[in-house]
Coordinates of C-alpha atoms in Angstrom, one line a residue:
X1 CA 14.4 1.6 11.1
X2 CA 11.9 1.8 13.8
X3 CA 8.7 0.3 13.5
X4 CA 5.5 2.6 14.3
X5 CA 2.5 0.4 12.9
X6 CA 2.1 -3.7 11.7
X7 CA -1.2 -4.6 11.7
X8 CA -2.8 -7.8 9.5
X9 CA -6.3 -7.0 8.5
X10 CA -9.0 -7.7 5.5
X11 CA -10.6 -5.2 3.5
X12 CA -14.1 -5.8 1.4
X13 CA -14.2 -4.8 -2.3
X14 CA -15.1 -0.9 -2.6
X15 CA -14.1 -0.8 1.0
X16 CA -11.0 1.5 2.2
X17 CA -9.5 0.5 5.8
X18 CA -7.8 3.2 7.7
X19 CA -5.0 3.0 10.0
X20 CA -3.7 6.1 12.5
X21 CA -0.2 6.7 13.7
X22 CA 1.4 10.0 14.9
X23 CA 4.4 11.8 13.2
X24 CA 6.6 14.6 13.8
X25 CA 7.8 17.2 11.1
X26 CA 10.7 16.1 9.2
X27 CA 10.3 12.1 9.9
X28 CA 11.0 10.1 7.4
X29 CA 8.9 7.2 7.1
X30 CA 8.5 4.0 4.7
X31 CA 5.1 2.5 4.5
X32 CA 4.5 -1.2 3.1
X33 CA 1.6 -2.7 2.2
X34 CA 1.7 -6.1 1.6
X35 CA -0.8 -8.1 0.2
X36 CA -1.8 -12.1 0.7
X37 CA -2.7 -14.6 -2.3
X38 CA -3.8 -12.7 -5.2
X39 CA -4.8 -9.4 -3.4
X40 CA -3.3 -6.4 -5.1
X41 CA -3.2 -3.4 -2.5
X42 CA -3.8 0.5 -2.8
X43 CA -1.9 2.2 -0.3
X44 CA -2.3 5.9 0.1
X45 CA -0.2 8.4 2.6
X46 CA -2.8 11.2 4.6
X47 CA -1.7 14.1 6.2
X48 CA -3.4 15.5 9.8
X49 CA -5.2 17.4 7.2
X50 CA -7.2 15.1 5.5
X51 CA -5.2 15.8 2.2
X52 CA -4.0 12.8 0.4
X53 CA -0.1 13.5 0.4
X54 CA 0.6 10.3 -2.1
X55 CA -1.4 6.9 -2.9
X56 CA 0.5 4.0 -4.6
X57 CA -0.7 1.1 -6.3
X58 CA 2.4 -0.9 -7.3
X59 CA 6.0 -0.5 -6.6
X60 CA 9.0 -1.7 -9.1
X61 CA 7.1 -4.5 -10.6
X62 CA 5.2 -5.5 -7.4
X63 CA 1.9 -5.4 -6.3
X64 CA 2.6 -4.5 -2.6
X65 CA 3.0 -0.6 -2.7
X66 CA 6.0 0.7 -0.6
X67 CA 5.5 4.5 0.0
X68 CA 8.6 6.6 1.1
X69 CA 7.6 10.3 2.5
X70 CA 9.1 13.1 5.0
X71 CA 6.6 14.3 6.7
X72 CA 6.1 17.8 6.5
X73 CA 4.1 18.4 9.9
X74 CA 3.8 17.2 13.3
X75 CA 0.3 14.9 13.6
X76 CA -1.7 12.3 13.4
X77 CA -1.6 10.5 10.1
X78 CA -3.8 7.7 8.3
X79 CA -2.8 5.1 5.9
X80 CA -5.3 3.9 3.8
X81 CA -5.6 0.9 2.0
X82 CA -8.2 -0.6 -0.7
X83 CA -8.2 -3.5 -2.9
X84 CA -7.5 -2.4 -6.7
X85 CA -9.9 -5.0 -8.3
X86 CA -11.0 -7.0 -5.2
X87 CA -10.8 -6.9 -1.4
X88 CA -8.2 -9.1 0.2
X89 CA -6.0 -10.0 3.3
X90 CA -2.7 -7.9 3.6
X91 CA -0.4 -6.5 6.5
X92 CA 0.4 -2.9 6.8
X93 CA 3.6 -2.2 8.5
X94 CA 5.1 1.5 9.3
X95 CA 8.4 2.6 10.0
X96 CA 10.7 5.4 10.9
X97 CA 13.8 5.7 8.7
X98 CA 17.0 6.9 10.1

């Protein structure tokens, strides 16, 4: 694993918070969002598009979602997040998996 992305950060209720990193075609790449307290986060996985390539609420019983994806371009991609209920803290972290 290599890590691309960790940033902490708060986002309002009805609010989405974006966060850019660049990817090449093929990549594989696990993003975790991970929530503080009570938060329950939305992640979702955008392509240099502007298409939404995935968007997860919960993973196996958790709250946090952890999206797995190959990316299938070379770009700039955003990962946004949004409270499902209410607006919270939570950390986003981004990796490359070998």
């Amino acid at each position: 694993r290599s890590p691309v992305l960790a940033i902490q950060d708060v986002v309002p209720a009805t609010e989405y918070r974006f966060y850019p990193f660049y990817g090449f075609s093929g990549q594989r790449v696990r993003v975790r969002v991970v929530g503080q307290g009570e938060f329950d986060p939305v992640g979702a996985l955008i392509g240099p598009d502007g298409t939404v390539l995935t968007e997860v609420d919960d993973t196996n019983g958790d709250l946090n979602p952890t999206i797995i994806y190959q990316l299938p371009t070379e770009g700039t991609y955003n990962v946004r997040v949004n409270g499902y209920i209410d607006g919270g803290n939570f950390e986003v972290i981004v990796e490359v998996l070998y």
